[in-house]
Amino acid sequence: MDALAVTRYGVFVANQSGNLVHVGMGLAGRDPLWLASACSIGAFGLGAGVAFGVRRTCDPGHRPDPAVAGFCLALAALLLWAVVGAALDRGAPGLDRRAVLAAAGAFFMGCLGGLFARTAGIATTITYQSGTVTKIGTRVVAWITGRGEARRKASQGVLLGLLGIGGYVSGSFVGALVGIGPMLTFALAAAVLVALMLTLRSLRRRR
């Protein structure tokens, strides 16, 4: 999604560290798209906050299930972005349209990031890869020096971190290839989200 956004709008929708740099450059008069970056930052935070609120209001083991509710929220946010994209992403969008498009995309990514805040009981980020690399490093050391359960937990964290980085890189590759057709990207993302939700429900039923 970042690859799509950078290709189409010139700003990130997930990499908010990069957007903060763009805002600073814009305030120095070096980046004309800094306002779109600022809108992306605000919308990303809002999406993460909404995702956190949804999970907090859903009790585990009751309906609606927190994970399923989070998936539905992320899917709805993705569809909203697709609608906004279909309406505004035509030709060379001006700064105002770029700002709205970036905000819609960042809201979705914020919801998605909030949904995956914890995986398998371990803090896992899917948008903040600097943090992921940091955690991989600390968990590698913990795996080397640890014993028993601590070592097992550290190895699991390393694998999850590597999975996150691999997914981020491969996603950028796919996004760059299909960036010329945004609706295809939205459709692929929606299909992946639905597949994940159905898989999660199937695994939980087996338990």
JSON list of C-alpha atoms in Angstrom, two decimals:
[
{"chain": "A", "resi": 1, "resn": "MET", "atom": "CA", "xyz": [0.00, 0.00, 0.00]},
{"chain": "A", "resi": 2, "resn": "ASP", "atom": "CA", "xyz": [2.91, 2.35, 0.67]},
{"chain": "A", "resi": 3, "resn": "ALA", "atom": "CA", "xyz": [4.32, 1.57, -2.77]},
{"chain": "A", "resi": 4, "resn": "LEU", "atom": "CA", "xyz": [0.93, 2.36, -4.32]},
{"chain": "A", "resi": 5, "resn": "ALA", "atom": "CA", "xyz": [0.59, 5.59, -2.34]},
{"chain": "A", "resi": 6, "resn": "VAL", "atom": "CA", "xyz": [4.08, 6.84, -3.13]},
{"chain": "A", "resi": 7, "resn": "THR", "atom": "CA", "xyz": [3.55, 6.03, -6.80]},
{"chain": "A", "resi": 8, "resn": "ARG", "atom": "CA", "xyz": [0.12, 7.70, -6.99]},
{"chain": "A", "resi": 9, "resn": "TYR", "atom": "CA", "xyz": [0.16, 10.43, -4.32]},
{"chain": "A", "resi": 10, "resn": "GLY", "atom": "CA", "xyz": [3.84, 11.06, -3.59]},
{"chain": "A", "resi": 11, "resn": "VAL", "atom": "CA", "xyz": [3.44, 10.36, 0.15]},
{"chain": "A", "resi": 12, "resn": "PHE", "atom": "CA", "xyz": [3.37, 7.33, 2.46]},
{"chain": "A", "resi": 13, "resn": "VAL", "atom": "CA", "xyz": [0.25, 5.88, 4.07]},
{"chain": "A", "resi": 14, "resn": "ALA", "atom": "CA", "xyz": [2.03, 3.48, 6.46]},
{"chain": "A", "resi": 15, "resn": "ASN", "atom": "CA", "xyz": [5.59, 4.76, 6.91]},
{"chain": "A", "resi": 16, "resn": "GLN", "atom": "CA", "xyz": [4.84, 7.68, 9.20]},
{"chain": "A", "resi": 17, "resn": "SER", "atom": "CA", "xyz": [8.53, 8.18, 10.03]},
{"chain": "A", "resi": 18, "resn": "GLY", "atom": "CA", "xyz": [9.01, 9.06, 6.37]},
{"chain": "A", "resi": 19, "resn": "ASN", "atom": "CA", "xyz": [6.00, 11.36, 6.43]},
{"chain": "A", "resi": 20, "resn": "LEU", "atom": "CA", "xyz": [7.38, 13.22, 9.45]},
{"chain": "A", "resi": 21, "resn": "VAL", "atom": "CA", "xyz": [10.58, 13.83, 7.48]},
{"chain": "A", "resi": 22, "resn": "HIS", "atom": "CA", "xyz": [8.50, 15.14, 4.56]},
{"chain": "A", "resi": 23, "resn": "VAL", "atom": "CA", "xyz": [6.62, 17.50, 6.89]},
{"chain": "A", "resi": 24, "resn": "GLY", "atom": "CA", "xyz": [9.89, 18.86, 8.26]},
{"chain": "A", "resi": 25, "resn": "MET", "atom": "CA", "xyz": [11.22, 19.33, 4.73]},
{"chain": "A", "resi": 26, "resn": "GLY", "atom": "CA", "xyz": [7.97, 21.03, 3.74]},
{"chain": "A", "resi": 27, "resn": "LEU", "atom": "CA", "xyz": [8.19, 23.50, 6.62]},
{"chain": "A", "resi": 28, "resn": "ALA", "atom": "CA", "xyz": [11.67, 24.34, 5.31]},
{"chain": "A", "resi": 29, "resn": "GLY", "atom": "CA", "xyz": [10.17, 24.96, 1.88]},
{"chain": "A", "resi": 30, "resn": "ARG", "atom": "CA", "xyz": [11.68, 21.82, 0.33]},
{"chain": "A", "resi": 31, "resn": "ASP", "atom": "CA", "xyz": [8.64, 19.57, -0.09]},
{"chain": "A", "resi": 32, "resn": "PRO", "atom": "CA", "xyz": [5.45, 20.88, -1.75]},
{"chain": "A", "resi": 33, "resn": "LEU", "atom": "CA", "xyz": [3.47, 17.76, -0.72]},
{"chain": "A", "resi": 34, "resn": "TRP", "atom": "CA", "xyz": [4.10, 18.10, 3.01]},
{"chain": "A", "resi": 35, "resn": "LEU", "atom": "CA", "xyz": [0.44, 18.91, 3.74]},
{"chain": "A", "resi": 36, "resn": "ALA", "atom": "CA", "xyz": [-0.62, 15.56, 2.29]},
{"chain": "A", "resi": 37, "resn": "SER", "atom": "CA", "xyz": [2.00, 13.89, 4.50]},
{"chain": "A", "resi": 38, "resn": "ALA", "atom": "CA", "xyz": [0.60, 15.71, 7.54]},
{"chain": "A", "resi": 39, "resn": "CYS", "atom": "CA", "xyz": [-2.93, 14.52, 6.68]},
{"chain": "A", "resi": 40, "resn": "SER", "atom": "CA", "xyz": [-1.61, 10.97, 6.39]},
{"chain": "A", "resi": 41, "resn": "ILE", "atom": "CA", "xyz": [-0.03, 11.18, 9.85]},
{"chain": "A", "resi": 42, "resn": "GLY", "atom": "CA", "xyz": [-3.23, 12.40, 11.47]},
{"chain": "A", "resi": 43, "resn": "ALA", "atom": "CA", "xyz": [-5.44, 9.84, 9.73]},
{"chain": "A", "resi": 44, "resn": "PHE", "atom": "CA", "xyz": [-3.06, 6.98, 10.60]},
{"chain": "A", "resi": 45, "resn": "GLY", "atom": "CA", "xyz": [-3.22, 7.90, 14.28]},
{"chain": "A", "resi": 46, "resn": "LEU", "atom": "CA", "xyz": [-7.00, 8.14, 14.10]},
{"chain": "A", "resi": 47, "resn": "GLY", "atom": "CA", "xyz": [-7.25, 4.71, 12.46]},
{"chain": "A", "resi": 48, "resn": "ALA", "atom": "CA", "xyz": [-5.02, 3.12, 15.09]},
{"chain": "A", "resi": 49, "resn": "GLY", "atom": "CA", "xyz": [-7.09, 4.77, 17.83]},
{"chain": "A", "resi": 50, "resn": "VAL", "atom": "CA", "xyz": [-10.36, 3.54, 16.37]},
{"chain": "A", "resi": 51, "resn": "ALA", "atom": "CA", "xyz": [-8.97, 0.00, 16.03]},
{"chain": "A", "resi": 52, "resn": "PHE", "atom": "CA", "xyz": [-7.84, 0.07, 19.66]},
{"chain": "A", "resi": 53, "resn": "GLY", "atom": "CA", "xyz": [-11.25, 1.30, 20.76]},
{"chain": "A", "resi": 54, "resn": "VAL", "atom": "CA", "xyz": [-13.05, -1.45, 18.84]},
{"chain": "A", "resi": 55, "resn": "ARG", "atom": "CA", "xyz": [-10.87, -4.17, 20.36]},
{"chain": "A", "resi": 56, "resn": "ARG", "atom": "CA", "xyz": [-11.29, -2.75, 23.86]},
{"chain": "A", "resi": 57, "resn": "THR", "atom": "CA", "xyz": [-15.08, -2.68, 23.65]},
{"chain": "A", "resi": 58, "resn": "CYS", "atom": "CA", "xyz": [-15.28, -6.32, 22.47]},
{"chain": "A", "resi": 59, "resn": "ASP", "atom": "CA", "xyz": [-14.94, -9.00, 25.16]},
{"chain": "A", "resi": 60, "resn": "PRO", "atom": "CA", "xyz": [-12.85, -12.07, 24.24]},
{"chain": "A", "resi": 61, "resn": "GLY", "atom": "CA", "xyz": [-15.02, -15.15, 23.83]},
{"chain": "A", "resi": 62, "resn": "HIS", "atom": "CA", "xyz": [-18.16, -13.11, 23.23]},
{"chain": "A", "resi": 63, "resn": "ARG", "atom": "CA", "xyz": [-19.82, -11.67, 20.14]},
{"chain": "A", "resi": 64, "resn": "PRO", "atom": "CA", "xyz": [-18.51, -9.78, 18.37]},
{"chain": "A", "resi": 65, "resn": "ASP", "atom": "CA", "xyz": [-15.09, -11.37, 18.69]},
{"chain": "A", "resi": 66, "resn": "PRO", "atom": "CA", "xyz": [-12.34, -8.67, 19.00]},
{"chain": "A", "resi": 67, "resn": "ALA", "atom": "CA", "xyz": [-10.25, -10.16, 16.18]},
{"chain": "A", "resi": 68, "resn": "VAL", "atom": "CA", "xyz": [-13.21, -10.51, 13.82]},
{"chain": "A", "resi": 69, "resn": "ALA", "atom": "CA", "xyz": [-14.42, -7.00, 14.68]},
{"chain": "A", "resi": 70, "resn": "GLY", "atom": "CA", "xyz": [-10.93, -5.66, 13.97]},
{"chain": "A", "resi": 71, "resn": "PHE", "atom": "CA", "xyz": [-10.78, -7.44, 10.63]},
{"chain": "A", "resi": 72, "resn": "CYS", "atom": "CA", "xyz": [-14.19, -6.08, 9.65]},
{"chain": "A", "resi": 73, "resn": "LEU", "atom": "CA", "xyz": [-13.10, -2.57, 10.62]},
{"chain": "A", "resi": 74, "resn": "ALA", "atom": "CA", "xyz": [-9.94, -2.85, 8.53]},
{"chain": "A", "resi": 75, "resn": "LEU", "atom": "CA", "xyz": [-11.90, -4.23, 5.58]},
{"chain": "A", "resi": 76, "resn": "ALA", "atom": "CA", "xyz": [-14.43, -1.39, 5.83]},
{"chain": "A", "resi": 77, "resn": "ALA", "atom": "CA", "xyz": [-11.58, 1.16, 5.95]},
{"chain": "A", "resi": 78, "resn": "LEU", "atom": "CA", "xyz": [-10.01, -0.44, 2.87]},
{"chain": "A", "resi": 79, "resn": "LEU", "atom": "CA", "xyz": [-13.31, -0.26, 0.98]},
{"chain": "A", "resi": 80, "resn": "LEU", "atom": "CA", "xyz": [-13.64, 3.40, 2.00]},
{"chain": "A", "resi": 81, "resn": "TRP", "atom": "CA", "xyz": [-10.19, 4.06, 0.58]},
{"chain": "A", "resi": 82, "resn": "ALA", "atom": "CA", "xyz": [-11.14, 2.26, -2.64]},
{"chain": "A", "resi": 83, "resn": "VAL", "atom": "CA", "xyz": [-14.26, 4.42, -3.01]},
{"chain": "A", "resi": 84, "resn": "VAL", "atom": "CA", "xyz": [-12.28, 7.61, -2.38]},
{"chain": "A", "resi": 85, "resn": "GLY", "atom": "CA", "xyz": [-9.62, 6.42, -4.81]},
{"chain": "A", "resi": 86, "resn": "ALA", "atom": "CA", "xyz": [-12.15, 5.67, -7.52]},
{"chain": "A", "resi": 87, "resn": "ALA", "atom": "CA", "xyz": [-13.65, 9.14, -7.09]},
{"chain": "A", "resi": 88, "resn": "LEU", "atom": "CA", "xyz": [-10.46, 11.22, -6.82]},
{"chain": "A", "resi": 89, "resn": "ASP", "atom": "CA", "xyz": [-7.48, 9.29, -8.20]},
{"chain": "A", "resi": 90, "resn": "ARG", "atom": "CA", "xyz": [-7.74, 10.43, -11.79]},
{"chain": "A", "resi": 91, "resn": "GLY", "atom": "CA", "xyz": [-5.06, 12.06, -13.87]},
{"chain": "A", "resi": 92, "resn": "ALA", "atom": "CA", "xyz": [-2.53, 14.07, -11.88]},
{"chain": "A", "resi": 93, "resn": "PRO", "atom": "CA", "xyz": [-4.31, 14.88, -8.57]},
{"chain": "A", "resi": 94, "resn": "GLY", "atom": "CA", "xyz": [-3.72, 18.30, -7.04]},
{"chain": "A", "resi": 95, "resn": "LEU", "atom": "CA", "xyz": [-2.54, 18.79, -3.48]},
{"chain": "A", "resi": 96, "resn": "ASP", "atom": "CA", "xyz": [-6.07, 18.82, -2.04]},
{"chain": "A", "resi": 97, "resn": "ARG", "atom": "CA", "xyz": [-6.97, 15.50, -3.67]},
{"chain": "A", "resi": 98, "resn": "ARG", "atom": "CA", "xyz": [-3.61, 14.01, -2.69]},
{"chain": "A", "resi": 99, "resn": "ALA", "atom": "CA", "xyz": [-4.27, 14.98, 0.92]},
{"chain": "A", "resi": 100, "resn": "VAL", "atom": "CA", "xyz": [-7.70, 13.30, 0.95]},
{"chain": "A", "resi": 101, "resn": "LEU", "atom": "CA", "xyz": [-6.38, 10.18, -0.80]},
{"chain": "A", "resi": 102, "resn": "ALA", "atom": "CA", "xyz": [-3.42, 9.93, 1.57]},
{"chain": "A", "resi": 103, "resn": "ALA", "atom": "CA", "xyz": [-5.69, 10.40, 4.59]},
{"chain": "A", "resi": 104, "resn": "ALA", "atom": "CA", "xyz": [-8.05, 7.64, 3.41]},
{"chain": "A", "resi": 105, "resn": "GLY", "atom": "CA", "xyz": [-5.15, 5.27, 2.86]},
{"chain": "A", "resi": 106, "resn": "ALA", "atom": "CA", "xyz": [-3.49, 6.12, 6.16]},
{"chain": "A", "resi": 107, "resn": "PHE", "atom": "CA", "xyz": [-6.74, 5.58, 8.06]},
{"chain": "A", "resi": 108, "resn": "PHE", "atom": "CA", "xyz": [-6.88, 2.05, 6.64]},
{"chain": "A", "resi": 109, "resn": "MET", "atom": "CA", "xyz": [-3.23, 1.38, 7.48]},
{"chain": "A", "resi": 110, "resn": "GLY", "atom": "CA", "xyz": [-3.77, 2.71, 11.01]},
{"chain": "A", "resi": 111, "resn": "CYS", "atom": "CA", "xyz": [-6.70, 0.32, 11.48]},
{"chain": "A", "resi": 112, "resn": "LEU", "atom": "CA", "xyz": [-4.61, -2.52, 10.11]},
{"chain": "A", "resi": 113, "resn": "GLY", "atom": "CA", "xyz": [-1.65, -1.66, 12.31]},
{"chain": "A", "resi": 114, "resn": "GLY", "atom": "CA", "xyz": [-3.89, -1.52, 15.37]},
{"chain": "A", "resi": 115, "resn": "LEU", "atom": "CA", "xyz": [-5.40, -4.88, 14.47]},
{"chain": "A", "resi": 116, "resn": "PHE", "atom": "CA", "xyz": [-2.01, -6.60, 14.39]},
{"chain": "A", "resi": 117, "resn": "ALA", "atom": "CA", "xyz": [-0.58, -4.85, 17.45]},
{"chain": "A", "resi": 118, "resn": "ARG", "atom": "CA", "xyz": [-0.19, -8.24, 19.13]},
{"chain": "A", "resi": 119, "resn": "THR", "atom": "CA", "xyz": [0.30, -11.59, 17.41]},
{"chain": "A", "resi": 120, "resn": "ALA", "atom": "CA", "xyz": [0.69, -14.86, 19.32]},
{"chain": "A", "resi": 121, "resn": "GLY", "atom": "CA", "xyz": [1.01, -12.90, 22.54]},
{"chain": "A", "resi": 122, "resn": "ILE", "atom": "CA", "xyz": [4.03, -10.95, 21.22]},
{"chain": "A", "resi": 123, "resn": "ALA", "atom": "CA", "xyz": [4.00, -7.28, 20.26]},
{"chain": "A", "resi": 124, "resn": "THR", "atom": "CA", "xyz": [4.20, -7.26, 16.45]},
{"chain": "A", "resi": 125, "resn": "THR", "atom": "CA", "xyz": [4.16, -4.22, 14.18]},
{"chain": "A", "resi": 126, "resn": "ILE", "atom": "CA", "xyz": [3.34, -4.44, 10.48]},
{"chain": "A", "resi": 127, "resn": "THR", "atom": "CA", "xyz": [3.84, -0.78, 9.54]},
{"chain": "A", "resi": 128, "resn": "TYR", "atom": "CA", "xyz": [6.71, 0.40, 11.74]},
{"chain": "A", "resi": 129, "resn": "GLN", "atom": "CA", "xyz": [9.62, -1.63, 10.41]},
{"chain": "A", "resi": 130, "resn": "SER", "atom": "CA", "xyz": [12.37, 0.27, 12.24]},
{"chain": "A", "resi": 131, "resn": "GLY", "atom": "CA", "xyz": [10.75, -0.97, 15.44]},
{"chain": "A", "resi": 132, "resn": "THR", "atom": "CA", "xyz": [10.47, -4.47, 14.00]},
{"chain": "A", "resi": 133, "resn": "VAL", "atom": "CA", "xyz": [14.18, -4.55, 13.16]},
{"chain": "A", "resi": 134, "resn": "THR", "atom": "CA", "xyz": [14.98, -3.30, 16.68]},
{"chain": "A", "resi": 135, "resn": "LYS", "atom": "CA", "xyz": [12.86, -6.01, 18.26]},
{"chain": "A", "resi": 136, "resn": "ILE", "atom": "CA", "xyz": [14.41, -8.69, 16.06]},
{"chain": "A", "resi": 137, "resn": "GLY", "atom": "CA", "xyz": [17.85, -7.64, 17.24]},
{"chain": "A", "resi": 138, "resn": "THR", "atom": "CA", "xyz": [16.89, -7.74, 20.91]},
{"chain": "A", "resi": 139, "resn": "ARG", "atom": "CA", "xyz": [15.14, -11.08, 20.51]},
{"chain": "A", "resi": 140, "resn": "VAL", "atom": "CA", "xyz": [18.11, -12.63, 18.70]},
{"chain": "A", "resi": 141, "resn": "VAL", "atom": "CA", "xyz": [20.31, -11.74, 21.67]},
{"chain": "A", "resi": 142, "resn": "ALA", "atom": "CA", "xyz": [17.62, -13.06, 24.05]},
{"chain": "A", "resi": 143, "resn": "TRP", "atom": "CA", "xyz": [17.51, -16.31, 22.07]},
{"chain": "A", "resi": 144, "resn": "ILE", "atom": "CA", "xyz": [21.30, -16.71, 22.18]},
{"chain": "A", "resi": 145, "resn": "THR", "atom": "CA", "xyz": [21.58, -15.96, 25.90]},
{"chain": "A", "resi": 146, "resn": "GLY", "atom": "CA", "xyz": [18.24, -17.28, 27.12]},
{"chain": "A", "resi": 147, "resn": "ARG", "atom": "CA", "xyz": [17.07, -20.67, 28.34]},
{"chain": "A", "resi": 148, "resn": "GLY", "atom": "CA", "xyz": [13.83, -22.61, 28.41]},
{"chain": "A", "resi": 149, "resn": "GLU", "atom": "CA", "xyz": [10.61, -20.68, 27.91]},
{"chain": "A", "resi": 150, "resn": "ALA", "atom": "CA", "xyz": [12.41, -17.34, 27.50]},
{"chain": "A", "resi": 151, "resn": "ARG", "atom": "CA", "xyz": [14.44, -18.74, 24.62]},
{"chain": "A", "resi": 152, "resn": "ARG", "atom": "CA", "xyz": [11.37, -20.27, 22.97]},
{"chain": "A", "resi": 153, "resn": "LYS", "atom": "CA", "xyz": [9.52, -16.95, 23.24]},
{"chain": "A", "resi": 154, "resn": "ALA", "atom": "CA", "xyz": [12.48, -15.08, 21.76]},
{"chain": "A", "resi": 155, "resn": "SER", "atom": "CA", "xyz": [12.76, -17.47, 18.80]},
{"chain": "A", "resi": 156, "resn": "GLN", "atom": "CA", "xyz": [9.05, -17.07, 18.11]},
{"chain": "A", "resi": 157, "resn": "GLY", "atom": "CA", "xyz": [9.46, -13.29, 18.18]},
{"chain": "A", "resi": 158, "resn": "VAL", "atom": "CA", "xyz": [12.39, -13.46, 15.74]},
{"chain": "A", "resi": 159, "resn": "LEU", "atom": "CA", "xyz": [10.36, -15.54, 13.29]},
{"chain": "A", "resi": 160, "resn": "LEU", "atom": "CA", "xyz": [7.39, -13.17, 13.52]},
{"chain": "A", "resi": 161, "resn": "GLY", "atom": "CA", "xyz": [9.68, -10.19, 12.96]},
{"chain": "A", "resi": 162, "resn": "LEU", "atom": "CA", "xyz": [11.29, -11.77, 9.92]},
{"chain": "A", "resi": 163, "resn": "LEU", "atom": "CA", "xyz": [7.84, -12.61, 8.59]},
{"chain": "A", "resi": 164, "resn": "GLY", "atom": "CA", "xyz": [6.82, -8.96, 9.00]},
{"chain": "A", "resi": 165, "resn": "ILE", "atom": "CA", "xyz": [9.91, -7.67, 7.17]},
{"chain": "A", "resi": 166, "resn": "GLY", "atom": "CA", "xyz": [9.51, -10.24, 4.39]},
{"chain": "A", "resi": 167, "resn": "GLY", "atom": "CA", "xyz": [5.86, -9.32, 3.98]},
{"chain": "A", "resi": 168, "resn": "TYR", "atom": "CA", "xyz": [6.70, -5.62, 3.87]},
{"chain": "A", "resi": 169, "resn": "VAL", "atom": "CA", "xyz": [9.34, -6.05, 1.17]},
{"chain": "A", "resi": 170, "resn": "SER", "atom": "CA", "xyz": [7.24, -8.42, -0.94]},
{"chain": "A", "resi": 171, "resn": "GLY", "atom": "CA", "xyz": [4.23, -6.11, -0.53]},
{"chain": "A", "resi": 172, "resn": "SER", "atom": "CA", "xyz": [6.27, -3.16, -1.81]},
{"chain": "A", "resi": 173, "resn": "PHE", "atom": "CA", "xyz": [7.32, -5.28, -4.78]},
{"chain": "A", "resi": 174, "resn": "VAL", "atom": "CA", "xyz": [3.72, -6.17, -5.63]},
{"chain": "A", "resi": 175, "resn": "GLY", "atom": "CA", "xyz": [2.49, -2.63, -4.98]},
{"chain": "A", "resi": 176, "resn": "ALA", "atom": "CA", "xyz": [5.09, -1.18, -7.34]},
{"chain": "A", "resi": 177, "resn": "LEU", "atom": "CA", "xyz": [4.08, -3.61, -10.06]},
{"chain": "A", "resi": 178, "resn": "VAL", "atom": "CA", "xyz": [0.34, -3.00, -9.84]},
{"chain": "A", "resi": 179, "resn": "GLY", "atom": "CA", "xyz": [0.54, 0.68, -8.85]},
{"chain": "A", "resi": 180, "resn": "ILE", "atom": "CA", "xyz": [-0.66, 1.63, -12.31]},
{"chain": "A", "resi": 181, "resn": "GLY", "atom": "CA", "xyz": [-3.97, -0.09, -11.48]},
{"chain": "A", "resi": 182, "resn": "PRO", "atom": "CA", "xyz": [-4.98, 0.94, -7.94]},
{"chain": "A", "resi": 183, "resn": "MET", "atom": "CA", "xyz": [-8.28, -0.94, -7.93]},
{"chain": "A", "resi": 184, "resn": "LEU", "atom": "CA", "xyz": [-6.40, -4.21, -8.48]},
{"chain": "A", "resi": 185, "resn": "THR", "atom": "CA", "xyz": [-4.32, -3.43, -5.40]},
{"chain": "A", "resi": 186, "resn": "PHE", "atom": "CA", "xyz": [-7.44, -2.73, -3.33]},
{"chain": "A", "resi": 187, "resn": "ALA", "atom": "CA", "xyz": [-9.02, -5.96, -4.57]},
{"chain": "A", "resi": 188, "resn": "LEU", "atom": "CA", "xyz": [-5.93, -8.00, -3.70]},
{"chain": "A", "resi": 189, "resn": "ALA", "atom": "CA", "xyz": [-5.75, -6.46, -0.22]},
{"chain": "A", "resi": 190, "resn": "ALA", "atom": "CA", "xyz": [-9.44, -7.14, 0.40]},
{"chain": "A", "resi": 191, "resn": "ALA", "atom": "CA", "xyz": [-9.03, -10.76, -0.71]},
{"chain": "A", "resi": 192, "resn": "VAL", "atom": "CA", "xyz": [-6.06, -11.22, 1.64]},
{"chain": "A", "resi": 193, "resn": "LEU", "atom": "CA", "xyz": [-7.95, -9.73, 4.59]},
{"chain": "A", "resi": 194, "resn": "VAL", "atom": "CA", "xyz": [-10.98, -11.93, 4.01]},
{"chain": "A", "resi": 195, "resn": "ALA", "atom": "CA", "xyz": [-8.77, -15.02, 3.66]},
{"chain": "A", "resi": 196, "resn": "LEU", "atom": "CA", "xyz": [-7.00, -14.18, 6.92]},
{"chain": "A", "resi": 197, "resn": "MET", "atom": "CA", "xyz": [-10.28, -13.66, 8.75]},
{"chain": "A", "resi": 198, "resn": "LEU", "atom": "CA", "xyz": [-11.73, -16.96, 7.51]},
{"chain": "A", "resi": 199, "resn": "THR", "atom": "CA", "xyz": [-8.51, -18.79, 8.39]},
{"chain": "A", "resi": 200, "resn": "LEU", "atom": "CA", "xyz": [-8.49, -17.31, 11.87]},
{"chain": "A", "resi": 201, "resn": "ARG", "atom": "CA", "xyz": [-12.09, -18.33, 12.49]},
{"chain": "A", "resi": 202, "resn": "SER", "atom": "CA", "xyz": [-11.43, -21.83, 11.20]},
{"chain": "A", "resi": 203, "resn": "LEU", "atom": "CA", "xyz": [-8.41, -22.27, 13.47]},
{"chain": "A", "resi": 204, "resn": "ARG", "atom": "CA", "xyz": [-10.36, -21.06, 16.49]},
{"chain": "A", "resi": 205, "resn": "ARG", "atom": "CA", "xyz": [-13.23, -23.45, 15.81]},
{"chain": "A", "resi": 206, "resn": "ARG", "atom": "CA", "xyz": [-10.80, -26.38, 15.70]},
{"chain": "A", "resi": 207, "resn": "ARG", "atom": "CA", "xyz": [-9.57, -25.46, 19.15]}
]
